[in-house]
Short mmCIF file of C-alpha atoms and ligand atoms in Angstrom, two decimals:
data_model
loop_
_atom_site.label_atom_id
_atom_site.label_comp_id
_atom_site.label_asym_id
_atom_site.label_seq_id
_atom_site.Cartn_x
_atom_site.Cartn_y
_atom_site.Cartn_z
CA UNK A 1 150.27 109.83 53.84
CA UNK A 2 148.80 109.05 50.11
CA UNK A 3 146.21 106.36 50.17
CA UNK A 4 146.64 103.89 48.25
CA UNK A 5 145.30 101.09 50.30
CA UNK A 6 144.06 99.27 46.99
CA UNK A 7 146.66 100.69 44.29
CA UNK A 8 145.01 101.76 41.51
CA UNK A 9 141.53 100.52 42.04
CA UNK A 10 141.93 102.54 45.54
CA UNK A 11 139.74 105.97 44.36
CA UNK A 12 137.16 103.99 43.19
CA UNK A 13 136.74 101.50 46.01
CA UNK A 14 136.71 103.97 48.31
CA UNK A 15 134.11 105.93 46.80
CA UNK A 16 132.08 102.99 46.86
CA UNK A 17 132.72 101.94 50.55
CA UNK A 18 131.86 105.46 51.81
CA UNK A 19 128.87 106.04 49.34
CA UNK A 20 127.28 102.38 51.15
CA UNK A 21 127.68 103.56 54.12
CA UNK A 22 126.16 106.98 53.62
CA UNK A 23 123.52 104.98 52.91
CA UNK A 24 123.17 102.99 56.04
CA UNK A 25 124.06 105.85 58.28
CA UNK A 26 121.60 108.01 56.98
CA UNK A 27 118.72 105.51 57.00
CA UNK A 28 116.34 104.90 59.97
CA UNK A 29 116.26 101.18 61.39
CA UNK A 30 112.75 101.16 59.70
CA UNK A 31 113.42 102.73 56.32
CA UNK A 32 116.35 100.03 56.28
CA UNK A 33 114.10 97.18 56.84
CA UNK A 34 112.10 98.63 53.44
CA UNK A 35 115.48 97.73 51.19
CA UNK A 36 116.12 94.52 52.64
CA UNK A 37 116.59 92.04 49.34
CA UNK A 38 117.20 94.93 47.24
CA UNK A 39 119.85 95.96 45.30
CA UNK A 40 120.86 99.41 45.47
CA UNK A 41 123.02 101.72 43.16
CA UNK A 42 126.55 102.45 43.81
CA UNK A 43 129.41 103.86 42.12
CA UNK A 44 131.02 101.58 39.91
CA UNK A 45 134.38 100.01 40.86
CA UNK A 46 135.79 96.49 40.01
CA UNK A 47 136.42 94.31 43.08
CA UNK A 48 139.44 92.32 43.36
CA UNK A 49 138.59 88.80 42.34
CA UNK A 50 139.33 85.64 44.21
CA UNK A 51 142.17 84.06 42.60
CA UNK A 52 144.98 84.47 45.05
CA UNK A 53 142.70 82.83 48.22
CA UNK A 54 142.59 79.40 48.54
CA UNK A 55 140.33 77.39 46.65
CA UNK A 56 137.39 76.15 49.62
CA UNK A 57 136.72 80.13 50.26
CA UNK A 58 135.54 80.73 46.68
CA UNK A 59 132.24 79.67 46.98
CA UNK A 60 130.38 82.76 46.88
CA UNK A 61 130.35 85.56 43.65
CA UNK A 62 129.56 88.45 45.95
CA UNK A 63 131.27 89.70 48.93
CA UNK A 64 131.13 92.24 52.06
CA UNK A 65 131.44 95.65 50.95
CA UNK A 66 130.42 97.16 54.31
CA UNK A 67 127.57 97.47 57.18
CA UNK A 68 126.42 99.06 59.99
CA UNK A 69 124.90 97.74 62.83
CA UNK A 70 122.35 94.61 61.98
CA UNK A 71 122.55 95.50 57.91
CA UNK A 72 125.32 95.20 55.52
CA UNK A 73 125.55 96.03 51.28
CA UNK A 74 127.31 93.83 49.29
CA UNK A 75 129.67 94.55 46.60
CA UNK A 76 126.70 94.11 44.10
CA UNK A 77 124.83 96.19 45.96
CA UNK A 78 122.54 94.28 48.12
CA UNK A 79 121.15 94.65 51.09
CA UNK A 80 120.98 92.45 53.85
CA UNK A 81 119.48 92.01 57.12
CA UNK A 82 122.89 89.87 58.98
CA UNK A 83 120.79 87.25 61.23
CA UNK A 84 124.00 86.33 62.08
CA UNK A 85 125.93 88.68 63.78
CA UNK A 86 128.70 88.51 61.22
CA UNK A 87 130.12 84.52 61.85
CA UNK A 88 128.60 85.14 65.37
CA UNK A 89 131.39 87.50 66.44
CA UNK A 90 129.51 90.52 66.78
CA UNK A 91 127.14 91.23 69.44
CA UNK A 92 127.03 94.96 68.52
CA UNK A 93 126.67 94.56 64.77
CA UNK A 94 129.01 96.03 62.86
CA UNK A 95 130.64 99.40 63.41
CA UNK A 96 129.59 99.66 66.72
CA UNK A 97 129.77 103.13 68.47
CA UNK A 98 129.97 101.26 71.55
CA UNK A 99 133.28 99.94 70.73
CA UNK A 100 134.14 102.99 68.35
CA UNK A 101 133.76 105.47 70.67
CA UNK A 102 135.53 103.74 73.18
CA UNK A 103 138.39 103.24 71.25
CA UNK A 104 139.04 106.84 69.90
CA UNK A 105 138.43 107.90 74.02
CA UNK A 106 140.94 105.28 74.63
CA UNK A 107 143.48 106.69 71.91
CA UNK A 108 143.29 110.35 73.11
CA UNK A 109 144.44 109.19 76.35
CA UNK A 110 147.29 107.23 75.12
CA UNK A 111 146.58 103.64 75.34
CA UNK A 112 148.24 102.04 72.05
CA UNK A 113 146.80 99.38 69.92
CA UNK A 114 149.39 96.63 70.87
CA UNK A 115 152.14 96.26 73.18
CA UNK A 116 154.63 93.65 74.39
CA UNK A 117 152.90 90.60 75.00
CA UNK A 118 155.17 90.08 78.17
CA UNK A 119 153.89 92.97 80.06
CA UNK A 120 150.13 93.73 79.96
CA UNK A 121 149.08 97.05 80.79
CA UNK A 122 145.70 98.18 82.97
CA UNK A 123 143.00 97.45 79.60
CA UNK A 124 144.16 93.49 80.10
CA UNK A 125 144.39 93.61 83.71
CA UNK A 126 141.74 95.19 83.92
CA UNK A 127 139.92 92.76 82.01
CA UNK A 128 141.52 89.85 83.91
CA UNK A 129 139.51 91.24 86.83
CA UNK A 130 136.15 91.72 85.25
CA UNK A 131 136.15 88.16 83.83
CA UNK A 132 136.94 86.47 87.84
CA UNK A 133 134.08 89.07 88.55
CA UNK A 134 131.85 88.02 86.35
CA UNK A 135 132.39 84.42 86.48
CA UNK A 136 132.10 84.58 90.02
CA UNK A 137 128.65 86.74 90.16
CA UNK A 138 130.34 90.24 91.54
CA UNK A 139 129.48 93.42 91.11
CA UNK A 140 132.29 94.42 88.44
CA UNK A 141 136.04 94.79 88.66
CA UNK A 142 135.46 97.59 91.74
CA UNK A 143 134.09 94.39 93.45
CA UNK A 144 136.19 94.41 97.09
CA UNK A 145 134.94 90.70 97.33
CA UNK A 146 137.57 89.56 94.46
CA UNK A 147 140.59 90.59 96.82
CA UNK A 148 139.08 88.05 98.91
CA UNK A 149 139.49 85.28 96.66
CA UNK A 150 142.66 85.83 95.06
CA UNK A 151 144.29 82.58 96.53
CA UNK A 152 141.30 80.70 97.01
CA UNK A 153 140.99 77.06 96.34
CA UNK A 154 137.91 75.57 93.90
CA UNK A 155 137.16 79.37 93.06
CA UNK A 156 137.45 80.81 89.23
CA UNK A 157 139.98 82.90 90.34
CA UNK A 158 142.51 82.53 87.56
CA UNK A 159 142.67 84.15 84.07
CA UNK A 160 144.53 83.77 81.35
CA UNK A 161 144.32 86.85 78.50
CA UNK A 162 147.09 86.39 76.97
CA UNK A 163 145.41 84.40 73.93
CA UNK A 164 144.18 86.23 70.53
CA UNK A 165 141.66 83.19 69.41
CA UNK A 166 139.02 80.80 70.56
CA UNK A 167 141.69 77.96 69.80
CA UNK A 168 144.52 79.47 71.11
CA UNK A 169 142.42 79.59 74.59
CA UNK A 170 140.86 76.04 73.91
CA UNK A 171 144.20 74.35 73.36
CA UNK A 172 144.95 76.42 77.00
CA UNK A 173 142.55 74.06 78.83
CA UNK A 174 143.20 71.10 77.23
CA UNK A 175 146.84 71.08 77.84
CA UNK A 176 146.01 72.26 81.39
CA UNK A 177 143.48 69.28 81.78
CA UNK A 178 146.74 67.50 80.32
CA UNK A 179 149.30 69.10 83.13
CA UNK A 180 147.06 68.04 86.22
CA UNK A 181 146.40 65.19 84.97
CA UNK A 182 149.93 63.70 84.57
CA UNK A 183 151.51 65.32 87.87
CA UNK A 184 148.25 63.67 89.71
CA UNK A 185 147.17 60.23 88.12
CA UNK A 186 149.60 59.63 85.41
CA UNK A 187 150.16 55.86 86.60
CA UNK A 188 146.18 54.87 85.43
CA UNK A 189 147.20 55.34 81.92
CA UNK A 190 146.62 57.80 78.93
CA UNK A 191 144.28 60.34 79.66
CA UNK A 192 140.78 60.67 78.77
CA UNK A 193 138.96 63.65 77.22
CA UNK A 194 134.98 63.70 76.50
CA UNK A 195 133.26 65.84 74.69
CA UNK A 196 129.68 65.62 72.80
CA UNK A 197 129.37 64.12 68.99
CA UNK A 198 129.70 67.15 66.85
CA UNK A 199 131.64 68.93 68.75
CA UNK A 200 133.56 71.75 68.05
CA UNK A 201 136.51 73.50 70.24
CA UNK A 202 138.29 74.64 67.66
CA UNK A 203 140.73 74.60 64.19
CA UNK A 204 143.85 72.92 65.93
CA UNK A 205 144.83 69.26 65.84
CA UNK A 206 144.28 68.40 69.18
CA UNK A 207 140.77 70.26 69.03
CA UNK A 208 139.54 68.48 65.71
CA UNK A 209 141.03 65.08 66.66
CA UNK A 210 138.33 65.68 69.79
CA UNK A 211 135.71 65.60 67.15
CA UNK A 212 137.14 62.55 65.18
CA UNK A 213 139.29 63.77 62.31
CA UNK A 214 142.66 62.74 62.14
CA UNK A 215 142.41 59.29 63.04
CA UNK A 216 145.33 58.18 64.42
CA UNK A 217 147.79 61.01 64.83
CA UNK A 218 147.15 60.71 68.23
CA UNK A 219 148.43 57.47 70.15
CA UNK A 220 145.74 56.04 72.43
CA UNK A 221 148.77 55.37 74.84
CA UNK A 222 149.29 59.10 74.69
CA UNK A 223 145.22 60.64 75.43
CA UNK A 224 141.97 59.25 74.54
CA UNK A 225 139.11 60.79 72.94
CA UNK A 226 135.18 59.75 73.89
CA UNK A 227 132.70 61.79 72.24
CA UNK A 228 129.03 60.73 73.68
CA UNK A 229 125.83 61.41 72.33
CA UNK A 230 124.43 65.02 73.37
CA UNK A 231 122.08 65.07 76.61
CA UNK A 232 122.16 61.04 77.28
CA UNK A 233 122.69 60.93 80.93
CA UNK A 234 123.02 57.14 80.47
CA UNK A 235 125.95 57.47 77.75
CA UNK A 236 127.42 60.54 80.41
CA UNK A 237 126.90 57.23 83.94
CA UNK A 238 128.67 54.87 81.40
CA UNK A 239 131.59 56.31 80.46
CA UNK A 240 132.31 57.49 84.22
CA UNK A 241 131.67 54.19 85.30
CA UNK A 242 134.21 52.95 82.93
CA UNK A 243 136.73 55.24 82.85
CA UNK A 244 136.76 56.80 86.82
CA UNK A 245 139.88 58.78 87.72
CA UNK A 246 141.37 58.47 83.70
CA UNK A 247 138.68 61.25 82.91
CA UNK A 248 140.82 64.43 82.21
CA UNK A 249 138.15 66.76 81.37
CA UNK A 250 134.58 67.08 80.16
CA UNK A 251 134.59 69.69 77.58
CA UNK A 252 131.30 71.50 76.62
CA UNK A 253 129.72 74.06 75.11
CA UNK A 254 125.96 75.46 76.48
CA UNK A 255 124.21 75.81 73.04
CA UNK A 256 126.11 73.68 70.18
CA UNK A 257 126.03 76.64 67.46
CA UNK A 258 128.27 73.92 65.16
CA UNK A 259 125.37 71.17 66.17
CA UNK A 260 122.60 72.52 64.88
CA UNK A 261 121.93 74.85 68.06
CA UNK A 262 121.41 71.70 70.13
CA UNK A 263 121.01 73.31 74.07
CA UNK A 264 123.37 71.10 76.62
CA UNK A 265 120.07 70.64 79.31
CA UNK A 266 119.96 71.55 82.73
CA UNK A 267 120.02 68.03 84.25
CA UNK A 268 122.64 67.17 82.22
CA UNK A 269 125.17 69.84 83.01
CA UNK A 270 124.14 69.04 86.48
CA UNK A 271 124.95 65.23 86.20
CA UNK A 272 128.68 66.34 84.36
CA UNK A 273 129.51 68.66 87.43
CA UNK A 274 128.70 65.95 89.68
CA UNK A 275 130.73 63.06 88.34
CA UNK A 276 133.87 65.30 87.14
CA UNK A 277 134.25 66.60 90.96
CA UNK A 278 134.09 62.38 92.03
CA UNK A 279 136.58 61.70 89.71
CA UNK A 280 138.80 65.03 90.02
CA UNK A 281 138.63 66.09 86.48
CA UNK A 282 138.42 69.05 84.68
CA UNK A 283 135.17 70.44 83.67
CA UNK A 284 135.22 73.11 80.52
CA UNK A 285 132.64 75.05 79.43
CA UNK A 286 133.27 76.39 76.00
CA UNK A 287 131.55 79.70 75.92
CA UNK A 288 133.06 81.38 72.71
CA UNK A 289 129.86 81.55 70.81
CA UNK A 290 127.26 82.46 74.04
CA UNK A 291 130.13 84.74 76.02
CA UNK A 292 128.73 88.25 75.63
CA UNK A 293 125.50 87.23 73.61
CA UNK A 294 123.64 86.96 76.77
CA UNK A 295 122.14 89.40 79.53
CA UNK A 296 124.24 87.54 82.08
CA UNK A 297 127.49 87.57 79.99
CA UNK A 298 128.20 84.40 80.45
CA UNK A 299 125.31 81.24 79.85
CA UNK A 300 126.86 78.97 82.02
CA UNK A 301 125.58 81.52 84.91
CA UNK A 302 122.04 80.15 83.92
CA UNK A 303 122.78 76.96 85.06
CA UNK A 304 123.34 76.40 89.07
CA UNK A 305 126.67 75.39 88.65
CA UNK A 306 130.55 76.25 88.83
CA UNK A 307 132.69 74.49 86.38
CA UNK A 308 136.55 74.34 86.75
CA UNK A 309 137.52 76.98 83.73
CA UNK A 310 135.75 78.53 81.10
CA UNK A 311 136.66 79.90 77.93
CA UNK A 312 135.61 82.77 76.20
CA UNK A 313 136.57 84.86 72.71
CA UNK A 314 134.92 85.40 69.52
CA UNK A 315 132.53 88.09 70.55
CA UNK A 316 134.04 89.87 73.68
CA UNK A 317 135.49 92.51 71.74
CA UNK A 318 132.85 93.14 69.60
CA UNK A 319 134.33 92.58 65.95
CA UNK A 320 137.76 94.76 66.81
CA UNK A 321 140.60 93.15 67.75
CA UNK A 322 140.38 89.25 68.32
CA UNK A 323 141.14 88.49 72.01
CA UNK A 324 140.08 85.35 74.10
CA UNK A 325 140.84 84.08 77.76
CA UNK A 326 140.46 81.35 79.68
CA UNK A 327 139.12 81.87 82.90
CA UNK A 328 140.33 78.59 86.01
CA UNK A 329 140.74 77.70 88.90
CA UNK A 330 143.80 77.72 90.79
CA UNK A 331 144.46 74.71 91.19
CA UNK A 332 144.85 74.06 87.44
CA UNK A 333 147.31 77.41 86.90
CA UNK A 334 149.72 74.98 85.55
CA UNK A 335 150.97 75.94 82.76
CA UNK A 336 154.28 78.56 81.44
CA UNK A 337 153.95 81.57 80.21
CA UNK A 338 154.51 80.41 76.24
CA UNK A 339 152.63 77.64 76.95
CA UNK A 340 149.05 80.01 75.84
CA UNK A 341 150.16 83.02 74.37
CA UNK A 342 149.83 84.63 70.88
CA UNK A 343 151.73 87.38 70.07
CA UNK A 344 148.89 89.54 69.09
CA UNK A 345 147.37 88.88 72.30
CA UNK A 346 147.42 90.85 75.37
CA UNK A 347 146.52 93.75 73.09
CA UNK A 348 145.67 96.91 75.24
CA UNK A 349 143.01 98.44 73.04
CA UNK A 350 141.32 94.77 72.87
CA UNK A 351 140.96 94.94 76.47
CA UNK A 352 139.64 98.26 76.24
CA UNK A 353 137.04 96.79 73.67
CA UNK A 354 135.89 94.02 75.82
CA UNK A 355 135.70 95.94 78.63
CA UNK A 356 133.23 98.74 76.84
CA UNK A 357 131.35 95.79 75.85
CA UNK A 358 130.78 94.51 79.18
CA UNK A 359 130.29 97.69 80.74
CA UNK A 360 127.33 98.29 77.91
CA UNK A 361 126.18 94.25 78.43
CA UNK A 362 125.12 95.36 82.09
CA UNK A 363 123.75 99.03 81.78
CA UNK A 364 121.17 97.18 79.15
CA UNK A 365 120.42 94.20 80.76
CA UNK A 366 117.23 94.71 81.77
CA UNK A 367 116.34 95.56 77.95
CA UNK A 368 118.41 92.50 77.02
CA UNK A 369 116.24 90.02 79.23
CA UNK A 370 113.19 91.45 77.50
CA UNK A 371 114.06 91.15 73.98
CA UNK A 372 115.86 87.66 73.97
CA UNK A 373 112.70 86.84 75.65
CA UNK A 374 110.11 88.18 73.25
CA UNK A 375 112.71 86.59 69.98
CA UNK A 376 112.74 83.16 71.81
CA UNK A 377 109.16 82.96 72.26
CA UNK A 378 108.60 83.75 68.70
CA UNK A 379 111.29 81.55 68.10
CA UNK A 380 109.05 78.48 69.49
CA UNK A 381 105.74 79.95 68.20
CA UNK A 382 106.70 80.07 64.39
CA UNK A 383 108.08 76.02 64.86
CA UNK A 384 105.02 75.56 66.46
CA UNK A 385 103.16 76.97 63.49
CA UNK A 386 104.62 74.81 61.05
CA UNK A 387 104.10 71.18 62.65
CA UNK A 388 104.67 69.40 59.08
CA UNK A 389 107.98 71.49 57.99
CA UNK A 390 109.50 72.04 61.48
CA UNK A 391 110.42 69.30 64.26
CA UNK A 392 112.01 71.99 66.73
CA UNK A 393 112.71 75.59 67.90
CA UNK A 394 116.61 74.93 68.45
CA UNK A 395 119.02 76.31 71.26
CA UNK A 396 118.33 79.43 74.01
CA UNK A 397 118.03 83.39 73.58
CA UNK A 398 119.60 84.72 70.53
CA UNK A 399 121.30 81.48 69.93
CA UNK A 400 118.74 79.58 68.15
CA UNK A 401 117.82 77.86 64.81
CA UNK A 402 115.00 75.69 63.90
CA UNK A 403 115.19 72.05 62.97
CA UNK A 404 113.40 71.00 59.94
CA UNK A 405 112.02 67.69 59.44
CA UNK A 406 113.75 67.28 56.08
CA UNK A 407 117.30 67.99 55.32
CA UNK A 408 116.27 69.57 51.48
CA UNK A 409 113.94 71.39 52.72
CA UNK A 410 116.41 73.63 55.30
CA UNK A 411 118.79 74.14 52.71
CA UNK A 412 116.27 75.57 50.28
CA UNK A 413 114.52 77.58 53.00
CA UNK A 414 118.04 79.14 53.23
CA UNK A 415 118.54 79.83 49.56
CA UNK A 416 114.84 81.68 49.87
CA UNK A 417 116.08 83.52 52.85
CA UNK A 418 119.18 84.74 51.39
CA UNK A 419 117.41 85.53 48.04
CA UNK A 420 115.41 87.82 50.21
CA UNK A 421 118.22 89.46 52.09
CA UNK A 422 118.16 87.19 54.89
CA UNK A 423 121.30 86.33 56.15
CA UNK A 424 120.82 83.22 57.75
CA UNK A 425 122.93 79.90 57.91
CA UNK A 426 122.17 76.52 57.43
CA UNK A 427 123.43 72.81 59.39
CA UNK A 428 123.36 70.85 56.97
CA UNK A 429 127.13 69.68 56.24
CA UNK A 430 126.42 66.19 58.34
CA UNK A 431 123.92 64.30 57.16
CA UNK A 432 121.56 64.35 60.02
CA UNK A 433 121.93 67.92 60.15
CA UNK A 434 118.84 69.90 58.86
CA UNK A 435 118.66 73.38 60.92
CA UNK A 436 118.16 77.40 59.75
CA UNK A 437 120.79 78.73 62.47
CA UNK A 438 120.49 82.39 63.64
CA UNK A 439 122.35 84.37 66.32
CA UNK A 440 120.99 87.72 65.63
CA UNK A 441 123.41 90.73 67.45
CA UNK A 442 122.32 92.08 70.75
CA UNK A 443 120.78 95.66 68.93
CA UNK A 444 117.62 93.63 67.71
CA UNK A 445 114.65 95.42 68.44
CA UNK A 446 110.93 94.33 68.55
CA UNK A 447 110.38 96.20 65.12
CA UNK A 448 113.61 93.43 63.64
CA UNK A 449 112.05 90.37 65.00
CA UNK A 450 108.78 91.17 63.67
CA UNK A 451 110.05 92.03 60.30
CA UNK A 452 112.32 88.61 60.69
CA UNK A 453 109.46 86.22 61.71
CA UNK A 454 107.09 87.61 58.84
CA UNK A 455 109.69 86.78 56.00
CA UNK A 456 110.18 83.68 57.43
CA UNK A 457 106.48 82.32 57.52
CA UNK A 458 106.00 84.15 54.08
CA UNK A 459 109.07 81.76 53.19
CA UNK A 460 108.19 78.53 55.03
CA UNK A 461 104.40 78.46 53.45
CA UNK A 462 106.33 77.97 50.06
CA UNK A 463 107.94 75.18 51.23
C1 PLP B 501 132.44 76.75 70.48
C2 PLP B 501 133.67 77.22 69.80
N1 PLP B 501 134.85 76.96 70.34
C3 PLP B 501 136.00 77.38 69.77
C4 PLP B 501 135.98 78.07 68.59
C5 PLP B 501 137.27 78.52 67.96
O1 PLP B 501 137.38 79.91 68.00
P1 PLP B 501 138.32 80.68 66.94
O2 PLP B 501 137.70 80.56 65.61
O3 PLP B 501 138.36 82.10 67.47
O4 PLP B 501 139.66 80.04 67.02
C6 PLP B 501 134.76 78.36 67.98
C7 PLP B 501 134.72 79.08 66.70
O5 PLP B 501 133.75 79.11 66.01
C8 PLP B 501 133.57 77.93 68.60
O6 PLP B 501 132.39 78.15 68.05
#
């Protein structure tokens, strides 16, 4: 078949794609780090421009040309160092062999790309499995403990992975939340549903009227929304006090990556477990941003306790094919089939993705402990360094960011970063919000963070 992917700019585009990605391929991690910030040549070949995407996504005049692994050229030519893991989607960086290689194995045996959503194959059941295993602690999906538990009560023994996006999966919980709620307690009135100020469970309209926009589409006779202040316990005694057995669900996520990296503590998630279970409500942890960016898979395994359903997406296939689930106990399995479903989803080779990334997750986690460790720490040092500029080391592991003590300040130490070849982003769309924001992929290395921290106390002493 001819390609002509691009019409007639397709000969030259191509040339241009492959010729930047010569260039990463054939470039040690090290000799990489030497062009960071600099702009290197490439054949010439117009770019499409902008003018048929909608108006907000035009911000920037130079786009993704390609990358591979923690670096990616731009169309101009640039080279970065992505901080970012993409928008925090991949934990292998881009072009990942892990995923790559297990996808062309997977082909060669026959597993498609898609199928009928009705009837997943072994990748999704598969997958099903793994996610009950690792929710539950087990050793994998060979486990013999999980046919133990398939009908057990107040267990994470259900999945559903039948969902493309973090939304799609989102809006699964909430409307399960919803279900139990009105066949158990539907005479105390409308439903309740916390979550923290700046919250953010998604792009639908039940997910954004959670974090206040929309005022008004939503009846208070139908649900009500209470969004407390982050980590105030006496906010959290308040509202349970008030509201008892209307509480729905608590919906969280461990490390707010769209509140400046602001970590949900210990005590806190302790204190939510405890009053959900008194008043029989649903308690969510959001894990799309920390699911497969952590040693344990999963951060709500760091804290001691077991939450009704959690939901994961964004990174578990590592930048293939989008795929999310929402992983509950039985008790709340509620819901019909088209109730949480997207067509795309229950994609074979997206369960084989996910599952090559959590097979790859535990034969490094050892390595993964260490080096989240050592980035963290330096993390904390480099705020500590800069007591006028910085209030705070932000967040946990990879997911991190630090707070500055002025708002101008953060954005301009972003525009130096990026000048740089930095790829970092910056909270600073509220105004309270003032933090750098990184979630580097799970390939950094020592030699990375080193190179990373330098640049940004060369940066922060011109501030
Ligand atoms: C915590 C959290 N929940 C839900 C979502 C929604 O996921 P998606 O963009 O895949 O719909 C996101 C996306 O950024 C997220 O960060």
């Amino acid at each position: 078949m001819k390609n002509n992917l691009f019409g007639k700019k397709t000969e030259a585009l191509s040339q241009k794609v492959k010729s930047g990605h010569k260039f990463l391929k054939e470039k040690s991690m090290s000799e990489l780090l030497e062009y960071v910030g600099k702009t290197i040549d490439l054949p010439i070949a117009k770019s499409f421009d902008n003018s048929f995407i909608q108006k907000s996504s035009r911000k920037s005049n130079d786009h993704f040309l390609t990358g591979l692994g923690l670096f990616f050229i731009t169309e101009k030519g640039k080279v970065i160092l992505d901080c970012t893991a993409g928008h925090y989607q991949m934990p292998w960086g881009y072009s990942s062999d892990i995923t790559n290689k297990a996808i062309i194995n997977a082909m060669n045996i026959g597993i498609t790309w898609d199928c009928h959503s009705d009837i997943p194959g072994n990748p999704l059941k598969a997958l099903a499995r793994e996610l009950v295993s690792i929710v539950n602690g087990f050793d994998g999906l060979d486990d013999p403990r999980l046919d133990d538990i398939v009908e057990a009560d107040n267990i994470l023994n259900r999945a559903i992975v039948s969902t493309c996006t973090g939304t799609v999966a989102c809006a699964a919980a909430f409307r399960m939340a919803y279900v139990y709620y009105k066949n158990n307690y539907s005479e105390l009135g409308a439903p309740v549903f916390i979550t923290w100020q700046n919250n953010y469970h998604g792009t639908d309209t039940f997910a954004q009227a959670m974090r206040g926009m929309w005022p008004g589409l939503f009846s208070k006779d139908g649900v009500e929304f209470v969004q407390l202040e982050a980590n105030n316990l006496e906010q959290v005694k308040n509202t349970f006090e008030k509201y008892g057995k209307r509480i729905a669900c608590f919906f969280f996520e461990p490390v707010m990556m769209n509140n400046e990296a602001l970590l949900i503590k210990d005590e806190t998630v302790k204190l939510m477990r405890k009053l959900t279970t008194e008043v029989d409500a649903m308690l969510v942890v959001d894990e799309i941003q920390s699911c497969f960016f952590v040693p344990e898979l999963m951060m709500f395994r760091q804290y001691d306790v077991v939450p009704d359903a959690v939901v994961v997406g964004k990174g578990m296939t590592g930048g293939v094919h989008g795929q999310s689930a929402t992983i509950f106990k039985k008790k709340f399995d509620n819901l019909a089939q088209f109730d949480a479903l997207s067509t795309n989803g229950n994609a074979p080779m997206a369960g084989v993705s996910a599952l090559a990334c959590i097979n790859a997750i535990k034969e490094n986690r050892e390595h993964l402990i260490e080096v989240q460790n050592l980035y963290f720490n330096e993390l904390k040092k480099v705020a500590s360094e800069f007591p006028e500029l910085i209030e705070k080391a932000m967040g946990r592991g990879l997911l991190g960011g630090f707070k500055f003590k002025d708002r101008e300040k953060a954005i301009e130490a972003r525009e130096l970063l990026l000048r740089e070849g930095l790829w970092v982003r910056v909270h600073a769309y509220k105004e309270h919000h003032r933090t750098l924001l990184m979630k580097f992929a799970l390939i950094i290395e020592p030699e990375i963070i080193d190179f990373f921290f330098n640049k940004v106390r060369e940066i922060f002493k011109k501030l």
